[in-house]
Amino acid sequence: MRLEDKPRTLWIDAICIDQNSLSERSQQVAIMMKIYEKASRNLIYLGEDDGSAQAGLRAIRSVVSDMKSATGSLRMLRETLYDIETGASNYCVNGFDESVDFPALETLFDLPWFRRLWVVQEVVLGQSSLCHWGIYECPLIDVVCAARWINYKFRFMSRGLYGHIGFRCATEMHGFVDPDLGLGAKRRALAIMMGISQRFHKTDPKDSIYAILGLVHRDDRESNEEAALLRIDYSKSLADVLRDATCYALSQTNDLSVFRVLNHSHDQSECKSFTSWAVRADTLRHPKSLSLLSRLFHASQGLESPTRFLDTSKGPNILSYEGIDVDYVAELTETCEGYLWYKHEGYHPWLRSAKQLLDKSRYVLVEKDVSLAHQAMAFTLTAGEAYNRKRACRKDLLGLIEYIDSLTIRGDSPFGDKIGEQALLCYKAAMKKMYHVSLVTFCLQRRFFVTHGGLLGLGPCLMETGDRIVVLRGGDTPFILRQVDGLHKLLGAAYVYDIMDGEAVRDASVLVEGGKPEQIFHIR
């Protein structure tokens, strides 16, 4: 990084900040945003070249060439990658025209730099970013554009990249760094940034919040109380940092969108210092973990805007919201773990267990129409989304509905007692078609459940029989609550067929004449 003809001044955060001093870290981290914004250039040191750099950067150029060829030298890039009407990501059904060295790309994205949360702020706020890998150089914009293009053609990328954390982080950076698309503002709501934070590695768990504050949109009119929630202080406990950040996110959007990224993967009773409603931005959300539920729905439609308040008489950890208690969980499947979902031999029995619950549920007893029941199950398994990330219609789910029609409660394949090579080929073809045309990734890390009243849903992995399905003010989706010692724990968001557009609110309003159907839930 030295210049040949004159001295060069470099500011390096790991060296220029005393990492052992909490007070200095708190003070310096608060002004890092200004340092990056005023720097003339951002130099990225990826590491020494072990002989892989040339091949890795050549592979980047191949992908960029493929991207330029398919988009008229990038003139059509925006409408190629995104649905202009909804902003949802598009996905390609055609492979790469250029030969791509995927092993070389895996080596590139294996470099630790791509996984570090702190680098997001520097590449977003810096005027320009240049990667140094040994003696080789490459503009960062080329690297992140290549990652985004590979993600657009994900059906044709290597298995090694599919669940690769560094690659997913580089893809995430593209939304911030590429100025030509105009879809990724430099500063976003804290709720969005907390979800992004979960994708990256952090040395200090508190940096899951502090490292993203320079990219959070702040209102000049925010109160002193709100500003204090995000004041950088490394002496605070992690539980308090996450609680206060979640409070700020709730206040900033005046809805419950931040709860979309709640993903309790273990019993909260083991972490008594953490509230169940605080978003664990410090944890790592693996690329193969659960997909976030869509914001295409509005389950709380018909309720007033949230009247959120902290019940100070019960302490700062109690969050109170008004909402409707819809039903309770009667039966549910085991969690659809990755080892089940990624193998046909595992996912088929899981689907069969879900269909067994459906067959004996009140939904079937009430509807008395098997075809409608199978359609409801298909919508539930895809959380109501089509592959184009729009709201699904029956046409989008025909492949999955056909597969559900073929499921039996006996045998190991969807073809009953058929045996032999031909039956096996049919089985695999049906599974492939179902995976290819239906967005069943929403099943990952979730449980299929039926309620006492016959509702079908997908919910968090920690849910159990007896847990409550509630609709809270400001929620796009229903939520799963568990009553414990007179309070409630928030387990996460759920997709529940037939109540995603305010139906539960309307039904409750009809049942309660002349009064409000809502109650207050105190959540710890």
Coordinates of C-alpha atoms in Angstrom, one line a residue:
M1 CA 0.0 0.0 0.0
R2 CA 3.0 2.3 0.0
L3 CA 3.4 4.9 -2.7
E4 CA 6.6 4.7 -4.7
D5 CA 7.2 8.5 -5.0
K6 CA 5.9 10.0 -1.8
P7 CA 4.8 9.3 1.8
R8 CA 1.3 8.1 2.5
T9 CA -0.7 8.5 5.7
L10 CA -2.9 5.6 6.7
W11 CA -5.5 5.3 9.5
I12 CA -5.9 1.7 10.6
D13 CA -8.6 1.1 13.2
A14 CA -7.1 -1.9 14.8
I15 CA -3.9 0.0 15.5
C16 CA -5.1 3.6 16.1
I17 CA -7.6 2.6 18.8
D18 CA -6.6 1.2 22.2
Q19 CA -8.7 -1.9 22.1
N20 CA -8.1 -2.5 25.8
S21 CA -9.6 0.8 26.9
L22 CA -13.4 0.7 27.1
S23 CA -13.7 4.5 27.4
E24 CA -11.4 5.1 24.3
R25 CA -13.2 2.4 22.3
S26 CA -16.6 4.0 23.1
Q27 CA -15.3 7.5 22.2
Q28 CA -13.5 6.4 19.0
V29 CA -16.3 4.2 17.7
A30 CA -18.7 7.1 18.0
I31 CA -16.7 9.1 15.5
M32 CA -15.6 6.3 13.1
M33 CA -18.5 7.2 10.8
K34 CA -16.9 10.7 10.2
I35 CA -13.4 9.2 9.7
Y36 CA -14.6 6.9 6.9
E37 CA -16.8 9.6 5.3
K38 CA -13.9 12.1 5.1
A39 CA -11.2 9.6 4.0
S40 CA -10.1 10.1 0.4
R41 CA -9.8 6.4 -0.2
N42 CA -10.6 3.1 1.5
L43 CA -7.9 0.5 1.2
I44 CA -8.9 -3.1 1.9
Y45 CA -6.2 -5.6 2.9
L46 CA -7.5 -9.0 2.2
G47 CA -4.3 -10.8 3.2
E48 CA -1.1 -12.3 1.7
D49 CA -1.3 -14.2 -1.5
D50 CA -0.9 -17.9 -1.0
G51 CA -1.0 -18.5 -4.8
S52 CA -4.8 -18.2 -5.1
A53 CA -5.1 -14.5 -5.8
Q54 CA -4.7 -14.4 -9.5
A55 CA -7.2 -17.2 -10.1
G56 CA -9.7 -15.7 -7.7
L57 CA -9.6 -12.2 -9.3
R58 CA -9.7 -13.8 -12.7
A59 CA -12.9 -15.6 -11.7
I60 CA -14.4 -12.3 -10.6
R61 CA -13.7 -10.8 -14.0
S62 CA -15.4 -13.8 -15.7
V63 CA -18.6 -13.2 -13.6
V64 CA -18.5 -9.5 -14.2
S65 CA -18.1 -10.1 -18.0
D66 CA -21.1 -12.5 -17.9
M67 CA -23.1 -9.8 -16.1
K68 CA -22.2 -7.1 -18.5
S69 CA -23.0 -9.3 -21.5
A70 CA -26.5 -10.2 -20.1
T71 CA -27.4 -6.6 -19.1
G72 CA -26.2 -4.5 -22.0
S73 CA -23.1 -3.3 -20.3
L74 CA -25.0 -2.9 -17.0
R75 CA -27.7 -0.6 -18.5
M76 CA -30.4 -3.2 -17.7
L77 CA -28.9 -4.4 -14.4
R78 CA -31.5 -2.9 -12.1
E79 CA -34.5 -4.4 -13.9
T80 CA -32.7 -7.7 -14.3
L81 CA -31.9 -8.1 -10.7
Y82 CA -35.1 -6.6 -9.2
D83 CA -38.8 -6.5 -9.9
I84 CA -39.3 -2.8 -10.5
E85 CA -42.8 -2.8 -9.1
T86 CA -42.1 -4.5 -5.8
G87 CA -38.4 -4.3 -5.4
A88 CA -38.2 -8.0 -4.8
S89 CA -35.2 -9.9 -6.1
N90 CA -35.5 -11.8 -9.4
Y91 CA -33.8 -15.1 -10.1
C92 CA -32.4 -16.5 -13.3
V93 CA -33.2 -19.8 -15.0
N94 CA -30.3 -19.6 -17.4
G95 CA -26.7 -20.6 -16.5
F96 CA -23.5 -18.7 -17.0
D97 CA -22.3 -17.9 -20.6
E98 CA -18.7 -17.5 -19.2
S99 CA -16.8 -20.3 -17.6
V100 CA -16.6 -19.6 -13.9
D101 CA -13.9 -21.0 -11.6
F102 CA -16.0 -21.6 -8.5
P103 CA -13.3 -23.2 -6.4
A104 CA -11.2 -20.0 -6.9
L105 CA -14.2 -17.9 -5.8
E106 CA -14.7 -20.1 -2.7
T107 CA -11.1 -19.4 -1.8
L108 CA -11.6 -15.7 -2.3
F109 CA -14.7 -15.5 -0.1
D110 CA -13.1 -17.7 2.5
L111 CA -10.9 -14.7 3.4
P112 CA -11.8 -13.4 6.9
W113 CA -12.3 -9.8 5.7
F114 CA -15.6 -10.6 4.0
R115 CA -17.2 -11.9 7.2
R116 CA -16.3 -9.0 9.5
L117 CA -19.2 -6.8 10.5
W118 CA -17.0 -3.7 10.9
V119 CA -16.1 -3.6 7.2
V120 CA -19.7 -2.9 6.2
Q121 CA -19.5 0.7 7.6
E122 CA -16.1 1.4 6.0
V123 CA -17.0 0.2 2.5
V124 CA -20.4 2.0 2.6
L125 CA -19.1 5.4 3.8
G126 CA -15.8 5.4 2.1
Q127 CA -15.5 7.4 -1.2
S128 CA -14.0 4.4 -3.0
S129 CA -12.7 1.0 -2.0
L130 CA -9.8 -0.9 -3.5
C131 CA -9.0 -4.5 -2.5
H132 CA -5.4 -5.6 -2.0
W133 CA -4.6 -9.3 -2.1
G134 CA -0.9 -9.8 -2.1
I135 CA 0.4 -7.8 -5.0
Y136 CA -2.9 -7.9 -6.9
E137 CA -5.6 -5.2 -6.8
C138 CA -9.3 -5.2 -7.6
P139 CA -12.1 -2.6 -7.1
L140 CA -14.5 -3.8 -4.4
I141 CA -17.4 -2.9 -6.6
D142 CA -16.4 -5.7 -9.0
V143 CA -16.3 -8.2 -6.2
V144 CA -19.7 -7.4 -4.7
C145 CA -21.3 -7.1 -8.1
A146 CA -20.0 -10.6 -9.0
A147 CA -21.4 -12.0 -5.7
R148 CA -24.8 -10.4 -6.4
W149 CA -24.8 -11.8 -10.0
I150 CA -23.9 -15.3 -8.8
N151 CA -26.8 -15.0 -6.3
Y152 CA -29.1 -14.1 -9.1
K153 CA -28.0 -17.3 -10.8
F154 CA -28.0 -19.3 -7.6
R155 CA -29.3 -22.5 -9.3
F156 CA -26.0 -22.8 -11.2
M157 CA -23.5 -21.9 -8.5
S158 CA -21.3 -24.5 -6.7
R159 CA -22.7 -26.2 -3.6
G160 CA -19.7 -24.8 -1.7
L161 CA -20.9 -21.2 -2.3
Y162 CA -24.5 -21.9 -1.5
G163 CA -24.1 -21.9 2.2
H164 CA -20.9 -19.8 2.3
I165 CA -20.9 -17.1 4.9
G166 CA -18.3 -14.9 3.2
F167 CA -20.1 -15.1 -0.1
R168 CA -23.5 -14.2 1.5
C169 CA -21.8 -11.2 3.3
A170 CA -20.4 -10.0 0.0
T171 CA -23.8 -10.3 -1.6
E172 CA -25.3 -8.2 1.3
M173 CA -22.7 -5.5 0.7
H174 CA -23.8 -5.1 -2.9
G175 CA -27.1 -3.4 -1.8
F176 CA -25.1 -0.7 -0.1
V177 CA -22.1 -0.3 -2.3
D178 CA -23.4 -0.2 -5.9
P179 CA -24.5 3.4 -6.6
D180 CA -26.0 2.7 -10.0
L181 CA -28.9 0.6 -8.7
G182 CA -30.2 3.2 -6.3
L183 CA -32.0 0.5 -4.2
G184 CA -29.7 0.5 -1.2
A185 CA -29.6 3.8 0.7
K186 CA -26.5 4.3 2.7
R187 CA -28.6 4.6 5.9
R188 CA -31.5 2.4 6.8
A189 CA -33.8 1.7 9.7
L190 CA -32.2 0.0 12.7
A191 CA -34.6 -2.9 12.4
I192 CA -33.2 -3.7 8.9
M193 CA -29.6 -3.2 10.1
M194 CA -30.0 -5.6 13.0
G195 CA -31.0 -8.3 10.6
I196 CA -28.0 -7.6 8.4
S197 CA -25.8 -7.6 11.5
Q198 CA -26.8 -11.2 12.2
R199 CA -25.1 -12.3 9.0
F200 CA -21.6 -11.1 9.9
H201 CA -19.0 -12.1 12.5
K202 CA -18.3 -9.9 15.5
T203 CA -15.3 -10.1 17.9
D204 CA -17.1 -8.2 20.6
P205 CA -20.9 -9.1 20.7
K206 CA -21.8 -5.5 21.5
D207 CA -20.4 -4.5 18.1
S208 CA -23.5 -6.2 16.6
I209 CA -25.1 -2.9 17.4
Y210 CA -22.2 -0.4 17.7
A211 CA -20.7 -1.4 14.4
I212 CA -23.9 -0.6 12.4
L213 CA -24.9 2.7 14.1
G214 CA -23.1 4.8 11.4
L215 CA -25.4 3.2 8.8
V216 CA -28.7 3.8 10.8
H217 CA -31.0 6.6 9.7
R218 CA -31.4 8.9 12.7
D219 CA -34.1 11.6 13.0
D220 CA -32.8 15.0 14.1
R221 CA -36.1 15.3 16.1
E222 CA -35.5 12.2 18.2
S223 CA -35.9 12.7 21.9
N224 CA -33.1 12.6 24.4
E225 CA -34.6 9.4 25.8
E226 CA -34.5 7.8 22.3
A227 CA -30.9 9.0 21.6
A228 CA -29.8 7.5 25.0
L229 CA -30.9 4.1 23.8
L230 CA -28.1 4.0 21.2
R231 CA -25.4 5.8 23.1
I232 CA -22.1 3.8 22.7
D233 CA -21.0 2.5 26.0
Y234 CA -18.9 -0.7 26.1
S235 CA -19.4 -0.9 29.9
K236 CA -23.1 -1.7 29.5
S237 CA -24.1 -5.4 29.6
L238 CA -24.8 -7.1 26.3
A239 CA -28.4 -7.8 27.4
D240 CA -29.0 -4.1 28.0
V241 CA -27.4 -3.1 24.7
L242 CA -29.6 -5.5 22.7
R243 CA -32.7 -4.5 24.7
D244 CA -32.2 -0.8 24.2
A245 CA -31.5 -1.2 20.5
T246 CA -34.7 -3.3 20.0
C247 CA -36.6 -0.6 21.9
Y248 CA -35.2 2.1 19.5
A249 CA -36.1 0.0 16.5
L250 CA -39.7 -0.5 17.7
S251 CA -40.0 3.3 18.3
Q252 CA -38.4 4.2 15.0
T253 CA -40.8 2.3 12.8
N254 CA -43.8 2.2 15.1
D255 CA -44.5 -1.3 14.1
L256 CA -43.2 -4.8 14.9
S257 CA -41.0 -5.3 11.8
V258 CA -37.9 -5.8 13.9
F259 CA -39.4 -9.0 15.4
R260 CA -39.1 -10.7 11.9
V261 CA -35.4 -11.4 12.7
L262 CA -36.1 -13.0 16.1
N263 CA -34.7 -16.5 15.9
H264 CA -34.4 -18.2 19.3
S265 CA -32.5 -21.4 18.6
H266 CA -32.3 -22.5 22.3
D267 CA -34.4 -22.3 25.4
Q268 CA -34.6 -18.7 26.6
S269 CA -34.7 -19.9 30.2
E270 CA -30.9 -20.6 29.8
C271 CA -30.4 -16.8 29.2
K272 CA -32.4 -15.2 32.0
S273 CA -30.5 -11.9 31.6
F274 CA -31.9 -11.5 28.1
T275 CA -35.5 -10.6 27.4
S276 CA -37.3 -12.8 24.9
W277 CA -38.2 -9.8 22.8
A278 CA -34.7 -8.4 22.4
V279 CA -33.3 -9.2 18.9
R280 CA -30.1 -11.2 19.3
A281 CA -28.1 -9.3 16.7
D282 CA -25.0 -10.8 18.3
T283 CA -25.8 -14.3 17.1
L284 CA -24.8 -15.5 13.6
R285 CA -27.6 -16.3 11.2
H286 CA -26.2 -18.9 8.9
P287 CA -27.2 -18.7 5.2
K288 CA -28.9 -22.1 5.5
S289 CA -31.0 -21.0 8.5
L290 CA -34.6 -19.9 8.4
S291 CA -35.8 -17.4 5.8
L292 CA -37.5 -14.3 7.1
L293 CA -41.2 -14.1 6.7
S294 CA -42.5 -11.7 4.1
R295 CA -43.8 -8.2 4.7
L296 CA -46.5 -8.8 2.0
F297 CA -49.1 -9.4 4.6
H298 CA -50.8 -7.3 7.3
A299 CA -52.3 -9.6 10.0
S300 CA -53.1 -6.7 12.3
Q301 CA -55.1 -4.9 9.7
G302 CA -58.1 -3.4 11.5
L303 CA -56.3 -2.7 14.7
E304 CA -55.1 0.8 15.7
S305 CA -51.4 1.7 15.5
P306 CA -49.3 0.3 18.3
T307 CA -49.5 2.0 21.7
R308 CA -46.3 0.6 23.0
F309 CA -45.2 1.3 26.5
L310 CA -42.7 -0.1 29.0
D311 CA -44.4 -1.0 32.2
T312 CA -42.0 0.7 34.6
S313 CA -43.7 -0.8 37.6
K314 CA -42.5 -4.2 36.4
G315 CA -39.0 -3.0 35.3
P316 CA -37.5 -1.9 32.0
N317 CA -37.5 -5.5 30.6
I318 CA -41.3 -5.7 30.3
L319 CA -42.7 -4.8 26.9
S320 CA -46.5 -4.4 26.8
Y321 CA -48.6 -4.6 23.6
E322 CA -52.3 -4.7 22.8
G323 CA -53.5 -7.5 20.6
I324 CA -55.9 -10.4 20.0
D325 CA -55.5 -13.9 21.4
V326 CA -56.5 -16.0 18.4
D327 CA -56.0 -19.7 19.3
Y328 CA -53.5 -22.2 20.8
V329 CA -51.3 -24.8 19.3
A330 CA -52.8 -28.3 19.4
E331 CA -50.3 -30.4 17.5
L332 CA -47.0 -29.8 15.6
T333 CA -44.3 -31.6 13.7
E334 CA -40.6 -31.8 14.7
T335 CA -38.4 -28.9 13.6
C336 CA -37.5 -29.1 9.9
E337 CA -33.7 -29.1 10.4
G338 CA -31.3 -28.6 7.5
Y339 CA -30.3 -32.2 7.5
L340 CA -34.0 -33.0 6.7
W341 CA -34.7 -30.2 4.2
Y342 CA -31.6 -30.6 2.1
K343 CA -32.2 -34.3 1.4
H344 CA -35.2 -35.7 -0.4
E345 CA -35.1 -38.8 1.9
G346 CA -35.5 -36.6 4.9
Y347 CA -37.9 -33.9 3.7
H348 CA -40.4 -36.4 2.4
P349 CA -41.1 -38.0 5.8
W350 CA -41.3 -34.5 7.4
L351 CA -43.9 -33.5 4.8
R352 CA -45.8 -36.7 5.4
S353 CA -45.9 -36.0 9.2
A354 CA -47.3 -32.5 8.4
K355 CA -50.0 -34.1 6.2
Q356 CA -50.9 -36.5 9.0
L357 CA -51.6 -33.5 11.3
L358 CA -53.7 -31.9 8.5
D359 CA -55.7 -35.1 7.9
K360 CA -56.9 -35.2 11.5
S361 CA -57.3 -31.5 12.1
R362 CA -60.5 -29.5 12.4
Y363 CA -59.6 -27.8 9.2
V364 CA -60.4 -31.0 7.2
L365 CA -63.5 -31.7 9.4
V366 CA -64.9 -28.2 8.7
E367 CA -64.0 -27.8 5.1
K368 CA -64.7 -31.4 4.1
D369 CA -62.8 -30.8 0.9
V370 CA -59.5 -32.5 0.5
S371 CA -58.3 -30.4 -2.4
L372 CA -58.9 -27.2 -0.4
A373 CA -57.0 -28.7 2.5
H374 CA -54.0 -29.6 0.4
Q375 CA -54.0 -26.1 -1.1
A376 CA -54.0 -24.6 2.4
M377 CA -51.1 -26.8 3.3
A378 CA -49.2 -25.7 0.2
F379 CA -49.7 -22.0 1.0
T380 CA -48.6 -22.7 4.6
L381 CA -45.4 -24.5 3.6
T382 CA -44.4 -21.6 1.4
A383 CA -45.5 -18.9 3.8
G384 CA -47.7 -17.6 1.1
E385 CA -44.8 -16.6 -1.2
A386 CA -44.1 -17.5 -4.8
Y387 CA -40.6 -17.9 -6.2
N388 CA -40.7 -14.4 -7.6
R389 CA -41.1 -13.2 -4.0
K390 CA -44.7 -12.0 -4.7
R391 CA -47.8 -13.3 -3.0
A392 CA -48.4 -16.8 -4.2
C393 CA -51.6 -17.9 -6.0
R394 CA -52.7 -21.4 -6.6
K395 CA -51.0 -21.5 -10.0
D396 CA -47.6 -20.9 -8.4
L397 CA -48.1 -23.8 -6.1
L398 CA -49.4 -26.5 -8.4
G399 CA -46.2 -28.6 -8.2
L400 CA -46.3 -28.6 -4.4
I401 CA -50.1 -29.3 -4.3
E402 CA -49.6 -32.3 -6.7
Y403 CA -46.9 -33.6 -4.4
I404 CA -49.1 -33.2 -1.3
D405 CA -51.9 -35.0 -3.2
S406 CA -49.5 -38.0 -3.7
L407 CA -48.4 -38.2 -0.1
T408 CA -49.5 -41.3 1.8
I409 CA -49.2 -42.1 5.5
R410 CA -47.7 -45.5 4.5
G411 CA -44.5 -46.3 2.7
D412 CA -41.3 -44.3 2.1
S413 CA -42.2 -42.6 -1.2
P414 CA -45.2 -40.6 -2.4
F415 CA -46.2 -43.5 -4.6
G416 CA -47.5 -45.9 -2.0
D417 CA -46.6 -49.5 -2.5
K418 CA -44.8 -49.0 -5.9
I419 CA -41.3 -50.3 -5.9
G420 CA -38.5 -50.6 -8.3
E421 CA -36.3 -48.3 -10.3
Q422 CA -39.1 -46.7 -12.2
A423 CA -40.9 -45.7 -9.0
L424 CA -37.7 -44.3 -7.6
L425 CA -37.2 -42.2 -10.7
C426 CA -40.7 -40.9 -10.5
Y427 CA -40.3 -40.1 -6.8
K428 CA -37.1 -38.1 -7.4
A429 CA -38.6 -36.3 -10.4
A430 CA -41.6 -35.3 -8.3
M431 CA -39.4 -34.0 -5.5
K432 CA -37.2 -32.1 -7.9
K433 CA -40.3 -30.4 -9.5
M434 CA -41.6 -29.5 -6.0
Y435 CA -38.3 -27.9 -4.9
H436 CA -37.9 -26.1 -8.2
V437 CA -41.3 -24.4 -8.4
S438 CA -42.2 -23.8 -4.7
L439 CA -40.4 -21.6 -2.2
V440 CA -40.4 -24.3 0.5
T441 CA -37.3 -22.8 2.1
F442 CA -39.6 -21.3 4.7
C443 CA -39.9 -24.7 6.3
L444 CA -36.3 -24.6 7.4
Q445 CA -35.8 -24.2 11.1
R446 CA -39.6 -24.1 11.6
R447 CA -42.4 -26.4 12.7
F448 CA -45.7 -27.0 10.9
F449 CA -48.6 -26.9 13.4
V450 CA -52.4 -27.0 13.6
T451 CA -54.4 -25.1 16.2
H452 CA -57.3 -26.3 18.4
G453 CA -59.6 -24.4 16.0
G454 CA -58.1 -25.9 12.9
L455 CA -55.8 -23.2 11.7
L456 CA -52.6 -24.3 9.8
G457 CA -49.2 -22.6 10.4
L458 CA -45.5 -22.5 10.3
G459 CA -43.8 -21.3 13.5
P460 CA -40.6 -21.0 15.4
C461 CA -38.6 -24.1 16.3
L462 CA -39.1 -23.6 20.1
M463 CA -42.9 -23.6 20.0
E464 CA -44.8 -26.3 21.9
T465 CA -48.4 -27.5 22.2
G466 CA -50.4 -25.0 24.3
D467 CA -48.5 -21.9 23.0
R468 CA -50.7 -19.0 22.0
I469 CA -51.2 -17.5 18.5
V470 CA -51.7 -13.8 18.8
V471 CA -52.1 -10.8 16.5
L472 CA -50.4 -7.7 18.0
R473 CA -50.9 -4.1 16.9
G474 CA -48.4 -3.2 14.2
G475 CA -47.6 -6.8 13.3
D476 CA -47.4 -8.0 9.7
T477 CA -47.6 -11.6 10.9
P478 CA -49.1 -13.3 13.9
F479 CA -46.7 -14.2 16.8
I480 CA -46.3 -17.1 19.1
L481 CA -46.4 -16.4 22.8
R482 CA -45.9 -18.6 25.8
Q483 CA -47.3 -17.7 29.2
V484 CA -44.8 -18.1 32.1
D485 CA -45.3 -16.9 35.7
G486 CA -48.0 -14.4 34.7
L487 CA -46.0 -12.9 31.8
H488 CA -45.4 -13.9 28.2
K489 CA -42.4 -15.0 26.3
L490 CA -42.1 -14.0 22.6
L491 CA -41.0 -17.0 20.6
G492 CA -41.2 -15.4 17.2
A493 CA -43.3 -14.7 14.1
A494 CA -45.5 -17.2 12.4
Y495 CA -47.3 -17.7 9.1
V496 CA -50.9 -18.8 9.8
Y497 CA -53.1 -19.6 6.8
D498 CA -56.4 -17.7 6.7
I499 CA -55.5 -14.9 9.2
M500 CA -52.6 -13.1 7.4
D501 CA -54.8 -10.2 6.2
G502 CA -56.7 -9.1 9.2
E503 CA -59.3 -12.0 9.2
A504 CA -58.7 -12.7 12.9
V505 CA -59.2 -9.1 13.8
R506 CA -62.5 -8.9 11.9
D507 CA -63.7 -12.2 13.4
A508 CA -62.8 -11.1 16.9
S509 CA -64.6 -7.7 16.4
V510 CA -67.8 -9.6 15.4
L511 CA -67.7 -11.8 18.5
V512 CA -67.2 -8.9 20.9
E513 CA -70.2 -6.6 20.6
G514 CA -69.8 -3.0 21.7
G515 CA -66.3 -3.5 23.1
K516 CA -62.7 -4.0 22.1
P517 CA -61.6 -7.6 21.5
E518 CA -58.0 -6.7 22.5
Q519 CA -56.1 -7.5 25.6
I520 CA -52.7 -6.4 26.9
F521 CA -49.8 -8.8 26.7
H522 CA -46.9 -8.2 29.1
I523 CA -43.8 -9.7 27.4
R524 CA -40.6 -10.4 29.2

